[in-house]
JSON list of C-alpha atoms in Angstrom, two decimals:
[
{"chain": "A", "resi": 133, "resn": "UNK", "atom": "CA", "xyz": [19.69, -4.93, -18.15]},
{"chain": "A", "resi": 134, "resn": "UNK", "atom": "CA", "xyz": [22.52, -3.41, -19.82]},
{"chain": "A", "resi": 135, "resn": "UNK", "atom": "CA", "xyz": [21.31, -2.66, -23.20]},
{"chain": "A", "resi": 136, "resn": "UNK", "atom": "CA", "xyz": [21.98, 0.18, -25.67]},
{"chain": "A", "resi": 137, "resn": "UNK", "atom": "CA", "xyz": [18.12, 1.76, -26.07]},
{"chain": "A", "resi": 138, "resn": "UNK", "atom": "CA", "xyz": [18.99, 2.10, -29.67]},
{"chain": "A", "resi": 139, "resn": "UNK", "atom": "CA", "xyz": [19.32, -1.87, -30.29]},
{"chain": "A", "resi": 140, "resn": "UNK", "atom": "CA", "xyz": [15.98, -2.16, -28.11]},
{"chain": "A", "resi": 141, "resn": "UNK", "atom": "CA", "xyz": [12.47, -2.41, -28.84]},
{"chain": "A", "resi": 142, "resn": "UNK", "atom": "CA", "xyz": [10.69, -0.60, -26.44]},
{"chain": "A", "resi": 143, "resn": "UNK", "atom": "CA", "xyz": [6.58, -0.20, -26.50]},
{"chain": "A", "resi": 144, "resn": "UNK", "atom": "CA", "xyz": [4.69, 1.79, -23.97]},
{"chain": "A", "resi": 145, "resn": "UNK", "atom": "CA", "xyz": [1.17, 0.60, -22.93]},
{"chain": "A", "resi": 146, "resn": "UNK", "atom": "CA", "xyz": [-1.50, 3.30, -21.65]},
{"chain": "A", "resi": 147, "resn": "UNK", "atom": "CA", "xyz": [-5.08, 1.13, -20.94]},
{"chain": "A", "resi": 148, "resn": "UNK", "atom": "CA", "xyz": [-8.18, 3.48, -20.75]},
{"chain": "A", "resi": 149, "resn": "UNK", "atom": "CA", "xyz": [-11.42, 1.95, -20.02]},
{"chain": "A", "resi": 150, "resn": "UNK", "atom": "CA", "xyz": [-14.58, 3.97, -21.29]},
{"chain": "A", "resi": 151, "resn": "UNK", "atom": "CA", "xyz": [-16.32, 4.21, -18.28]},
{"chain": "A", "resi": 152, "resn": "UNK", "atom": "CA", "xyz": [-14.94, 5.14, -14.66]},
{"chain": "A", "resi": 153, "resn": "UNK", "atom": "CA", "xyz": [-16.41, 4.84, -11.23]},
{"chain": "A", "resi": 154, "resn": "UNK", "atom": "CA", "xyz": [-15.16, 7.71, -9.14]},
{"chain": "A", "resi": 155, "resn": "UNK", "atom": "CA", "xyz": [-14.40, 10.31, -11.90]},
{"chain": "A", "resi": 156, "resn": "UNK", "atom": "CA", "xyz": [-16.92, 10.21, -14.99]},
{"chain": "A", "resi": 157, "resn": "UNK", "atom": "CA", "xyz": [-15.18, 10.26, -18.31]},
{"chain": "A", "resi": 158, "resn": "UNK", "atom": "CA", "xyz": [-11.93, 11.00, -16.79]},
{"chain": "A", "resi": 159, "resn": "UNK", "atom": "CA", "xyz": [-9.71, 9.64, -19.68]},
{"chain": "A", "resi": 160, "resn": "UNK", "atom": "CA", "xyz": [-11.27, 11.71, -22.11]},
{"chain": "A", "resi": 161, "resn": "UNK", "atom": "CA", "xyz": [-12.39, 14.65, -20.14]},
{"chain": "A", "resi": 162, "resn": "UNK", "atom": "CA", "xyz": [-10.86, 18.21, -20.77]},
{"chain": "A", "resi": 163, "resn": "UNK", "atom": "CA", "xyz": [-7.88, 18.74, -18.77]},
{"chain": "A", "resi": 164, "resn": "UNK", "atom": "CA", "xyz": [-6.66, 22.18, -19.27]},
{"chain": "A", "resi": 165, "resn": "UNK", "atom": "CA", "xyz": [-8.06, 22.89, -22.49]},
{"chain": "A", "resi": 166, "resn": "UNK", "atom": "CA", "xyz": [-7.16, 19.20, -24.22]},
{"chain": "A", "resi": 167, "resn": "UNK", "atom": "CA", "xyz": [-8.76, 15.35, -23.39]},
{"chain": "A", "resi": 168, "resn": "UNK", "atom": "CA", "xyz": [-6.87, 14.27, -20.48]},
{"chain": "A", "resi": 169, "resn": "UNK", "atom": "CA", "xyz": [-5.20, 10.78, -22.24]},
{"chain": "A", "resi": 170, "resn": "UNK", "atom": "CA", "xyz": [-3.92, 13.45, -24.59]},
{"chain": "A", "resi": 171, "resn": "UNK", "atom": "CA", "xyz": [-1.40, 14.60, -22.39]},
{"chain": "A", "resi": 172, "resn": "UNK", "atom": "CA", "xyz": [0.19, 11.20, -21.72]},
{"chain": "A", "resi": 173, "resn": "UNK", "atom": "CA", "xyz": [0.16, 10.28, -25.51]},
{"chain": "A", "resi": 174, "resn": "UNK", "atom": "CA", "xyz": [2.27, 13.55, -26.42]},
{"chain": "A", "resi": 175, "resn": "UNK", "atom": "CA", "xyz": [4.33, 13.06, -23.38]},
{"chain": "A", "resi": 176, "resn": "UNK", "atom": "CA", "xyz": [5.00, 9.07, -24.95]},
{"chain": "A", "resi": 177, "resn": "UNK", "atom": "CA", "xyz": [5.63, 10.22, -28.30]},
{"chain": "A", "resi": 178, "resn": "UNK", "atom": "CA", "xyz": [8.54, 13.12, -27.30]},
{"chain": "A", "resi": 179, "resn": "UNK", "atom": "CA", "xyz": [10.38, 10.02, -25.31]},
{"chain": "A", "resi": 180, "resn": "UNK", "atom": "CA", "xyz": [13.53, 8.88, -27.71]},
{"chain": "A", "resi": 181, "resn": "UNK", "atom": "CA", "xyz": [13.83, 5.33, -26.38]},
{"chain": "A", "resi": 182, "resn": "UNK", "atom": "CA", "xyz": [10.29, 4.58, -26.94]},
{"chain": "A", "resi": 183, "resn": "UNK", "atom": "CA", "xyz": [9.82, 2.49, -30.27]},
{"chain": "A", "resi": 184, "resn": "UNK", "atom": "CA", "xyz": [5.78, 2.23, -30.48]},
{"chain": "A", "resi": 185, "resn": "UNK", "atom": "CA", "xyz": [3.19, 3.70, -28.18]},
{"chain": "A", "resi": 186, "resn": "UNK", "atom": "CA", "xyz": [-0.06, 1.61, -28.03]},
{"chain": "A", "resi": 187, "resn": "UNK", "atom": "CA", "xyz": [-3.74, 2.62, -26.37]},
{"chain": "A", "resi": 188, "resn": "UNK", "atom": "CA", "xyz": [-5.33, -0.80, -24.63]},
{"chain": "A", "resi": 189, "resn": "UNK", "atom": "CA", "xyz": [-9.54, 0.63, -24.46]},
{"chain": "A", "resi": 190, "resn": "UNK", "atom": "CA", "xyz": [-13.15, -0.31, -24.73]},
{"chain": "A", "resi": 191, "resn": "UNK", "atom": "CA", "xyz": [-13.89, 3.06, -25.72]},
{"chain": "A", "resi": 192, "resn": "UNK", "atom": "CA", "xyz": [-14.77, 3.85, -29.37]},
{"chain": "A", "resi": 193, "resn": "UNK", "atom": "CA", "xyz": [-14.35, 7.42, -28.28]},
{"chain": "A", "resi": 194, "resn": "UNK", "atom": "CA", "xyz": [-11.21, 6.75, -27.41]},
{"chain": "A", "resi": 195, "resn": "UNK", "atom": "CA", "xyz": [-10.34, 4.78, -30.48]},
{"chain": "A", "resi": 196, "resn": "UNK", "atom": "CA", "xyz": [-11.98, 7.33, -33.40]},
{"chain": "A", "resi": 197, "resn": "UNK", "atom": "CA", "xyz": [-10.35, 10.36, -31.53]},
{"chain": "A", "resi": 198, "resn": "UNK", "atom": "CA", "xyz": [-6.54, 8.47, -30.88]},
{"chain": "A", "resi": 199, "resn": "UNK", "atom": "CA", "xyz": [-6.90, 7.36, -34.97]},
{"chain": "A", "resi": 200, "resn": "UNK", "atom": "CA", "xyz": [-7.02, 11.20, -35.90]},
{"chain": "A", "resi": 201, "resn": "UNK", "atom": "CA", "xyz": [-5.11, 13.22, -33.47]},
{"chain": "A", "resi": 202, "resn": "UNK", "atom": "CA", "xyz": [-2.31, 10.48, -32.99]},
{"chain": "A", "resi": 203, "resn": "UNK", "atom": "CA", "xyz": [-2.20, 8.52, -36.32]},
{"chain": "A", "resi": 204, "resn": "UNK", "atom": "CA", "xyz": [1.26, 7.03, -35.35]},
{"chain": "A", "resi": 205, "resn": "UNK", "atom": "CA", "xyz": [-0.29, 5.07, -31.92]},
{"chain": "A", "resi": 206, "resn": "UNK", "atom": "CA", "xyz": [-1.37, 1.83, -32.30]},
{"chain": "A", "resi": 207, "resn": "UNK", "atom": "CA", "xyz": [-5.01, 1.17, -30.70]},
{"chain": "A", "resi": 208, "resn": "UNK", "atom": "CA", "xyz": [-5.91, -2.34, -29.45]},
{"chain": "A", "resi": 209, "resn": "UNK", "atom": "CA", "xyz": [-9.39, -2.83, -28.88]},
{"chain": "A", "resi": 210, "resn": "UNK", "atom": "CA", "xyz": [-9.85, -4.62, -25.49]},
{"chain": "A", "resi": 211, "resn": "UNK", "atom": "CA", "xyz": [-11.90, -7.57, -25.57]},
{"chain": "A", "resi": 212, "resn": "UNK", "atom": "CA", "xyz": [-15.54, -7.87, -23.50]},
{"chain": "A", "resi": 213, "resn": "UNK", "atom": "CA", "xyz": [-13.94, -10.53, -21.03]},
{"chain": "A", "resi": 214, "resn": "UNK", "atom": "CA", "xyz": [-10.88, -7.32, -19.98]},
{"chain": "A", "resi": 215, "resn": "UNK", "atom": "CA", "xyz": [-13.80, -4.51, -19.90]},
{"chain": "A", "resi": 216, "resn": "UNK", "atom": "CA", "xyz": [-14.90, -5.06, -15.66]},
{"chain": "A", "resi": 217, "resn": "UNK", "atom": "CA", "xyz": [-13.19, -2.69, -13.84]},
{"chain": "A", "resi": 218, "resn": "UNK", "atom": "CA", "xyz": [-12.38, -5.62, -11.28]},
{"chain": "A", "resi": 219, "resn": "UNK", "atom": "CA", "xyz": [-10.35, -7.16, -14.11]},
{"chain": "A", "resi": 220, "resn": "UNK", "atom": "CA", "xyz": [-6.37, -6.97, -12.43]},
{"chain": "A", "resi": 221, "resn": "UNK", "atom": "CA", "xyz": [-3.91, -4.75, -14.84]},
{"chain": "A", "resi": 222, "resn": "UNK", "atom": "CA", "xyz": [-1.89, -7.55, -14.79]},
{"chain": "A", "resi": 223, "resn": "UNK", "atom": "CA", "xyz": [-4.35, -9.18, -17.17]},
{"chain": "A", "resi": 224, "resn": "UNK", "atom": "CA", "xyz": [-4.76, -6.44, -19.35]},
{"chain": "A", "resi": 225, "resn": "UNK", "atom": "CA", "xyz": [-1.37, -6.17, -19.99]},
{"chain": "A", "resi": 226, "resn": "UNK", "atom": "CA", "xyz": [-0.97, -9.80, -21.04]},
{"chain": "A", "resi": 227, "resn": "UNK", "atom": "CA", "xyz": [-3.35, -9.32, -23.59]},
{"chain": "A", "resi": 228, "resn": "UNK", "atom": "CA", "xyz": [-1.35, -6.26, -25.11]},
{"chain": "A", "resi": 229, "resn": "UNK", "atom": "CA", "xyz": [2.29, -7.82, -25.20]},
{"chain": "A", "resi": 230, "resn": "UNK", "atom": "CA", "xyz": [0.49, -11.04, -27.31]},
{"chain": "A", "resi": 231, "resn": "UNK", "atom": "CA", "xyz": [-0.22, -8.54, -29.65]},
{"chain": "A", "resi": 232, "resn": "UNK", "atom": "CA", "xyz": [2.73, -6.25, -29.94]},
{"chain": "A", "resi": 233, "resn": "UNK", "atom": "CA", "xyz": [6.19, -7.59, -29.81]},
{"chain": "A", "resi": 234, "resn": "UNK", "atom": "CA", "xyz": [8.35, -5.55, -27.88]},
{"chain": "A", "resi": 235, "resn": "UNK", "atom": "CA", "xyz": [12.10, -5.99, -25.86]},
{"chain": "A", "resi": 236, "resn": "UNK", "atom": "CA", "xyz": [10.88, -4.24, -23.55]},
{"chain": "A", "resi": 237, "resn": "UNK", "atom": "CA", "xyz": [7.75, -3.05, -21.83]},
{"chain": "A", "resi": 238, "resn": "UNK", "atom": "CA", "xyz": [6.57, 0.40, -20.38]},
{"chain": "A", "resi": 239, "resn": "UNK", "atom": "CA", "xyz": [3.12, 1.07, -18.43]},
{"chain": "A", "resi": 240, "resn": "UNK", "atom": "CA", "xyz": [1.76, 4.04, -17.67]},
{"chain": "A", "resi": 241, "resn": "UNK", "atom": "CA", "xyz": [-1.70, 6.10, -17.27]},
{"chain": "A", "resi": 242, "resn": "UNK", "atom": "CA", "xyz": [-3.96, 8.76, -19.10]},
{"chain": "A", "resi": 243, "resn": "UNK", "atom": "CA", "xyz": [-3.92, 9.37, -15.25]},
{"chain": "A", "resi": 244, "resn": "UNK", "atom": "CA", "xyz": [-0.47, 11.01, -14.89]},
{"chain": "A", "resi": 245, "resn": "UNK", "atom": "CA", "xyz": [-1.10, 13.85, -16.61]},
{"chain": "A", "resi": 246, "resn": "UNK", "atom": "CA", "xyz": [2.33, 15.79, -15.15]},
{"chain": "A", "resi": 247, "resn": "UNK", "atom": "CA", "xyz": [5.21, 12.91, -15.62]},
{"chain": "A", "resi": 248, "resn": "UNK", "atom": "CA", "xyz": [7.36, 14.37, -18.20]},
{"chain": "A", "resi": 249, "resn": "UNK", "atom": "CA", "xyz": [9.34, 13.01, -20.80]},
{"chain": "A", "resi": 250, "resn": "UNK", "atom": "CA", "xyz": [12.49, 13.79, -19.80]},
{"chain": "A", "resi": 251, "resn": "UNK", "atom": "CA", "xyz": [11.56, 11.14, -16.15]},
{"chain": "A", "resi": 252, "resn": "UNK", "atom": "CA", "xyz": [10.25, 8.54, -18.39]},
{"chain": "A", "resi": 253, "resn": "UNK", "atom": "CA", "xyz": [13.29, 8.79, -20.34]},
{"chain": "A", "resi": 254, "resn": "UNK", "atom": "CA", "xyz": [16.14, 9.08, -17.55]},
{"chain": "A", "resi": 255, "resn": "UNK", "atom": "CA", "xyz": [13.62, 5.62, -16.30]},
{"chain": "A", "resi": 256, "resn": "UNK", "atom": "CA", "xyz": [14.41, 3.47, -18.91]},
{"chain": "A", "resi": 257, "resn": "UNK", "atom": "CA", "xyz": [18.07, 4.93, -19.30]},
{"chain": "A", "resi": 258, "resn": "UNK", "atom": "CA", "xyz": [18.80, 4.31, -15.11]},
{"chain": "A", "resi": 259, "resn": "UNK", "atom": "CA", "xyz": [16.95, 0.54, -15.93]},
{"chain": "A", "resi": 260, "resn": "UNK", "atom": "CA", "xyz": [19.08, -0.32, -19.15]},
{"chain": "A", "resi": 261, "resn": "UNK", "atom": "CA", "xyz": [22.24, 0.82, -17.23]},
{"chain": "A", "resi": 262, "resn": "UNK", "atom": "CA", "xyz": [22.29, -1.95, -15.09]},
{"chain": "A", "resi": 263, "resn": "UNK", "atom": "CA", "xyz": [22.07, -5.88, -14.35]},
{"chain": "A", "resi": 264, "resn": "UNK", "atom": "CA", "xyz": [21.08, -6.55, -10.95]},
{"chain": "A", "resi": 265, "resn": "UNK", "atom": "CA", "xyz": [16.56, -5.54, -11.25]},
{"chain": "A", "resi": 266, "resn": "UNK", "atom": "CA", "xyz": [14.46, -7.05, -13.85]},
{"chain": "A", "resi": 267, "resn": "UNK", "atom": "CA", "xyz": [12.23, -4.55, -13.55]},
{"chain": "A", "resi": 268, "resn": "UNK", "atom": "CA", "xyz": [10.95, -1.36, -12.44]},
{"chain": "A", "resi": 269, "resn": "UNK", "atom": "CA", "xyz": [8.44, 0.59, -11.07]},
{"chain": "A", "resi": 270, "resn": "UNK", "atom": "CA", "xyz": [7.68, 4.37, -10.23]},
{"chain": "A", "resi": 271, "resn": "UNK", "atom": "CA", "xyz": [7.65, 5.56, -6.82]},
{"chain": "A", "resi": 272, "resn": "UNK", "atom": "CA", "xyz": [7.12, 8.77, -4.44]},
{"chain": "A", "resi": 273, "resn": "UNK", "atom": "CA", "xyz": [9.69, 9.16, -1.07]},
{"chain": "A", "resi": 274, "resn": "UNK", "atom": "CA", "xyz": [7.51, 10.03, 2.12]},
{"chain": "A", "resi": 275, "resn": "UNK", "atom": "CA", "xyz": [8.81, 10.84, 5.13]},
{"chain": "A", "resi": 276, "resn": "UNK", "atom": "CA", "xyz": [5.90, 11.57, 7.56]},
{"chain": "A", "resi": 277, "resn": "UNK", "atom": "CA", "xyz": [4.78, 9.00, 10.48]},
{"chain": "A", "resi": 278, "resn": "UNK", "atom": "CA", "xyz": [3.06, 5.93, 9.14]},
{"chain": "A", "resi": 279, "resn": "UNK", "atom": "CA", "xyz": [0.72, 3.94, 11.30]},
{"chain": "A", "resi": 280, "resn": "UNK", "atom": "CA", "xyz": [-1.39, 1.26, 10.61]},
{"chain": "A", "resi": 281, "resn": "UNK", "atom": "CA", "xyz": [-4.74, 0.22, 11.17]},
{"chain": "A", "resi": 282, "resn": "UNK", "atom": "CA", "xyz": [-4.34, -0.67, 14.81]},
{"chain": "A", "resi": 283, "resn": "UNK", "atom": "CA", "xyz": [-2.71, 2.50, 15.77]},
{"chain": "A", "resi": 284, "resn": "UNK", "atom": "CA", "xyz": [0.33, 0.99, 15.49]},
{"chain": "A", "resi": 285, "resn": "UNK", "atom": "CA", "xyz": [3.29, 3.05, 14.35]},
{"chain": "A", "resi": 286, "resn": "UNK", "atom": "CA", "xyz": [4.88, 1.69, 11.41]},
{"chain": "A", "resi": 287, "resn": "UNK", "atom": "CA", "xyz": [8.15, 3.53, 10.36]},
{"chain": "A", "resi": 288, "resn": "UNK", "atom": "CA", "xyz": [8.80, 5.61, 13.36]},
{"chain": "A", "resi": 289, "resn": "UNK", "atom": "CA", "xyz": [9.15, 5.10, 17.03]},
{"chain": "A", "resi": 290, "resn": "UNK", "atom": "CA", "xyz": [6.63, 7.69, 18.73]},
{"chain": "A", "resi": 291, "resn": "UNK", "atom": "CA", "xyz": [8.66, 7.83, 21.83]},
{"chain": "A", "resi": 292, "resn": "UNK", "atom": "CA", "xyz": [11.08, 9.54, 19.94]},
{"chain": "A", "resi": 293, "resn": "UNK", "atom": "CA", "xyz": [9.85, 12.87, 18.07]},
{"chain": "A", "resi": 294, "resn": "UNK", "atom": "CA", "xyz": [12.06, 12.92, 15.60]},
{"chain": "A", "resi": 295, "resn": "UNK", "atom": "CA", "xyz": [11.40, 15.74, 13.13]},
{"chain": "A", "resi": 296, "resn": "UNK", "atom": "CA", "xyz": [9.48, 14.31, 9.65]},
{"chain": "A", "resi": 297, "resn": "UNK", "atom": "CA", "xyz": [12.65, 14.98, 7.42]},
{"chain": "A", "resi": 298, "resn": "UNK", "atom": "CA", "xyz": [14.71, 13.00, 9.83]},
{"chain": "A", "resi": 299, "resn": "UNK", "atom": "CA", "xyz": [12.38, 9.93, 9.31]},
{"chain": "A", "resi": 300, "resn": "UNK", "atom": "CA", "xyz": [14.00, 6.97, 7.05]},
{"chain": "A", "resi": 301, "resn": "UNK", "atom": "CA", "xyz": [12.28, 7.37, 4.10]},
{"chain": "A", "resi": 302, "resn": "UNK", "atom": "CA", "xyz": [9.54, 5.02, 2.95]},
{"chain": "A", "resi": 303, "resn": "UNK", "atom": "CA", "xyz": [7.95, 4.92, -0.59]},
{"chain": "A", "resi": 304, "resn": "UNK", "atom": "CA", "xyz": [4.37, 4.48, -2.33]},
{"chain": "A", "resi": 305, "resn": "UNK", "atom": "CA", "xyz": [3.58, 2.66, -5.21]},
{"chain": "A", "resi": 306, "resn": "UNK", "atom": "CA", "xyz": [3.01, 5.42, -7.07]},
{"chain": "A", "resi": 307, "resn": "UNK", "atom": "CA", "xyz": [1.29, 4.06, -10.57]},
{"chain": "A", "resi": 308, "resn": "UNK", "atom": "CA", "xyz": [3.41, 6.30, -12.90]},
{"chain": "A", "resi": 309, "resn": "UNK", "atom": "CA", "xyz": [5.68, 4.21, -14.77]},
{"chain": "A", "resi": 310, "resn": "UNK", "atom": "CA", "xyz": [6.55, 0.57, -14.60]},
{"chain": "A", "resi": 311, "resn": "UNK", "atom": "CA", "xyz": [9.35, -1.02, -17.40]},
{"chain": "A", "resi": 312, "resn": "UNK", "atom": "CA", "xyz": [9.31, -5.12, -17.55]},
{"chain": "A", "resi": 313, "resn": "UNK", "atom": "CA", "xyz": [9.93, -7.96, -19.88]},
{"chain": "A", "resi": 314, "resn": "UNK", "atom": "CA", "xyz": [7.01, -10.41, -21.52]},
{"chain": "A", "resi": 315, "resn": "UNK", "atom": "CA", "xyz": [9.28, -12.79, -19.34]},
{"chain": "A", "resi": 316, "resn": "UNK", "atom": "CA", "xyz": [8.50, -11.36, -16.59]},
{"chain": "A", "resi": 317, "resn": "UNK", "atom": "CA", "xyz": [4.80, -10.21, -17.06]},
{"chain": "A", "resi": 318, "resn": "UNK", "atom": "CA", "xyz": [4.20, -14.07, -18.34]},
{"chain": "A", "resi": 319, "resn": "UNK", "atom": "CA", "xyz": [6.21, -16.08, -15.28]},
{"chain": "A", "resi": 320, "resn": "UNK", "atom": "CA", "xyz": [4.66, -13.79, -12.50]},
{"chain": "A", "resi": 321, "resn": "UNK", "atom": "CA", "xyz": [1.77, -12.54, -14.05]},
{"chain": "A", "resi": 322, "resn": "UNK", "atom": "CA", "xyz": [2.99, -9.11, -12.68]},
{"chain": "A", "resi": 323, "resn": "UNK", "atom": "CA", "xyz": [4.69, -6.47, -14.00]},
{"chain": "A", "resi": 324, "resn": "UNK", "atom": "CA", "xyz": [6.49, -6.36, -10.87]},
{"chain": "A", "resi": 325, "resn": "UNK", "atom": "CA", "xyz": [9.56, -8.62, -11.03]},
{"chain": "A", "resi": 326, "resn": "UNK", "atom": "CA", "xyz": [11.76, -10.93, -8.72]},
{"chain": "A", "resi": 327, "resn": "UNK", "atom": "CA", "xyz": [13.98, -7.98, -8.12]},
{"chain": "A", "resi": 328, "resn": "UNK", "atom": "CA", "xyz": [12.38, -4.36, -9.04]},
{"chain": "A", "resi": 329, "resn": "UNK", "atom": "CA", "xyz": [14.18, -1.21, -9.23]},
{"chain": "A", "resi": 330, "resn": "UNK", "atom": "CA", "xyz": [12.54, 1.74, -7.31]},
{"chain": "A", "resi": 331, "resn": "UNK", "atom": "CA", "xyz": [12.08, 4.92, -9.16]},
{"chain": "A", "resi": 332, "resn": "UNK", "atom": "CA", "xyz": [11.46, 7.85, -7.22]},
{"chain": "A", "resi": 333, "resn": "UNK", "atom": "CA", "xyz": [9.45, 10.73, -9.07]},
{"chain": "A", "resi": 334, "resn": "UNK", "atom": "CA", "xyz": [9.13, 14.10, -7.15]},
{"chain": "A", "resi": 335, "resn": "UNK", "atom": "CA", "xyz": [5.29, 14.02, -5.50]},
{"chain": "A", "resi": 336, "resn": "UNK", "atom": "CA", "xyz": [4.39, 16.98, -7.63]},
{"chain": "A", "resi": 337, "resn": "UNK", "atom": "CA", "xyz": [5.08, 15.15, -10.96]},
{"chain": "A", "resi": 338, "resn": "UNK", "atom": "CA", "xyz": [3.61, 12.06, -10.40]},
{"chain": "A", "resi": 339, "resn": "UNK", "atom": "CA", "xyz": [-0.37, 12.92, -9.26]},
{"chain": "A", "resi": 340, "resn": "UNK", "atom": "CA", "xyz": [-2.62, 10.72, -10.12]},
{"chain": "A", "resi": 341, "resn": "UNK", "atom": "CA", "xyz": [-5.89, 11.58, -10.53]},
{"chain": "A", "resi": 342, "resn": "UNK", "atom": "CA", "xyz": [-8.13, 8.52, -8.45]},
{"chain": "A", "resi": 343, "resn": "UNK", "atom": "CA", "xyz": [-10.81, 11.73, -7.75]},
{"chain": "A", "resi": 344, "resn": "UNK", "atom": "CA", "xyz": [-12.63, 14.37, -8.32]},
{"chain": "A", "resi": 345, "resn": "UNK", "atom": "CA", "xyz": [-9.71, 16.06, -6.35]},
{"chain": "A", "resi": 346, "resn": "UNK", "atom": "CA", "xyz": [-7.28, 15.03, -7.68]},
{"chain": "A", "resi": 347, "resn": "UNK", "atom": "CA", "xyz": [-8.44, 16.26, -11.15]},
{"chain": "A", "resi": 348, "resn": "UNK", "atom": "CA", "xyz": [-8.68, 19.41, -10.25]},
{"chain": "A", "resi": 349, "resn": "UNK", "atom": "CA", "xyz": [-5.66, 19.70, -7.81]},
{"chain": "A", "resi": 350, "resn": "UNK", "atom": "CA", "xyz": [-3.50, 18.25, -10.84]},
{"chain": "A", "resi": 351, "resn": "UNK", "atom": "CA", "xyz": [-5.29, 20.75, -12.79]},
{"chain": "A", "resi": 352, "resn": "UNK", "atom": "CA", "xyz": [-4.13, 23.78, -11.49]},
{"chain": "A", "resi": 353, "resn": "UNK", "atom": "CA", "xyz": [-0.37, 22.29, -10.91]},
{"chain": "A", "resi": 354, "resn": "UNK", "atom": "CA", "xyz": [-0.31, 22.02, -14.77]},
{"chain": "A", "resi": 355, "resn": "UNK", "atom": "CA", "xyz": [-1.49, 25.27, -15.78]},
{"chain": "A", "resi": 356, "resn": "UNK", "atom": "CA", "xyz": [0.75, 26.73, -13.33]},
{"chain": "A", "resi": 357, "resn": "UNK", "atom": "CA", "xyz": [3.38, 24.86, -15.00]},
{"chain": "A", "resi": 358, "resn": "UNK", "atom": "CA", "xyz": [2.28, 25.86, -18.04]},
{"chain": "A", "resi": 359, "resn": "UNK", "atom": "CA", "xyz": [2.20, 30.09, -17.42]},
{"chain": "A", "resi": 360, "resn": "UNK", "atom": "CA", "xyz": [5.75, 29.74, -15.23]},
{"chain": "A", "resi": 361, "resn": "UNK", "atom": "CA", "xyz": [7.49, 27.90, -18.61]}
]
């Protein structure tokens, strides 16, 4: 992209819906002592690049809590046709950059309660630095033998036991961070672009909590984290 972050408008997006399947009240549950989106927030706000950072929710919860512990975040109040949990991101995020004018777009979720400022920031700083992606998204490196759902391997050739840190690496999606234009969001109707940049964020950083599990797992990681500081 090539742009100084200091001539850029840059807002960061984290969408929270009220209600969540597989882990009740996860968004605003107490993760080590605090509600979990309260993590992300802080984490937002102590990134130097970032211009604004806005909640997307249906949660008046969320909304009357954000309003008095983070008076500085703007809160958009997701309308009733966003609200189904079937609804694609995608959508959502259309509906916040309408609202809030921005350069430049960053996604992330009450969910990754360990990325750290300092990633986000070397993110946008590794995106801005160049011309060739459009876009970018967060990833995590495996190397461990893939196969698919015929049994068939995938990345490695099983006639050939290679050791797991010998593999090529491969990498996951890992719904931490994504950076994109309105451009891009608008033509593809994706924050994925023509031609994303991969971000790789060490495994231990970026859990996200889809479970039960993985609330508690991430849990523990933090306050570890937290007593070894």
């Amino acid at each position: 992209m090539n742009s100084s972050p200091s001539s850029l408008q840059i807002a960061a997006f984290v969408p929270m819906r009220h209600n969540s399947e597989r882990v009740v009240g996860k968004n605003y549950r107490l993760f080590a002592g605090r509600p979990l989106y309260h993590h992300i927030i802080t984490t937002l706000l102590n990134c130097p690049q970032i211009s604004l950072v806005c909640i997307d929710t249906d949660s008046p919860m969320i909304m009357e809590d954000a309003a008095a512990q983070f008076p500085s975040v703007k809160v958009l109040e997701r309308p009733e046709h966003l609200r189904d949990g079937a609804i694609p991101m995608n959508e959502v995020l259309l509906n916040s950059v309408a609202q809030v004018p921005a350069d430049l777009y960053l996604q992330t979720h009450s969910t990754n309660p360990l990325l750290r400022a300092e990633t986000i920031s070397q993110a946008i700083e590794q995106f801005l630095g160049q011309s060739e992606h459009d876009s970018l998204f967060g990833v995590t490196q495996l190397q461990t033998r893939l196969y698919d759902a015929t049994g068939r391997a995938m990345n490695h050739d099983p006639e050939v036991l290679l050791r797991t840190q010998d593999l090529t690496p491969v990498y996951e999606e890992n719904s931490n961070l994504y950076l994109f234009t309105k451009q891009i969001l608008q033509e593809r109707r994706n924050r994925i672009g023509y031609k994303p940049m991969m971000f790789a964020i060490d495994r231990q950083e970026a859990w996200d909590i889809d479970e039960e599990i993985d609330f508690r797992v991430a849990e523990f990681l933090y306050t570890v984290q937290q007593t070894s500081a």
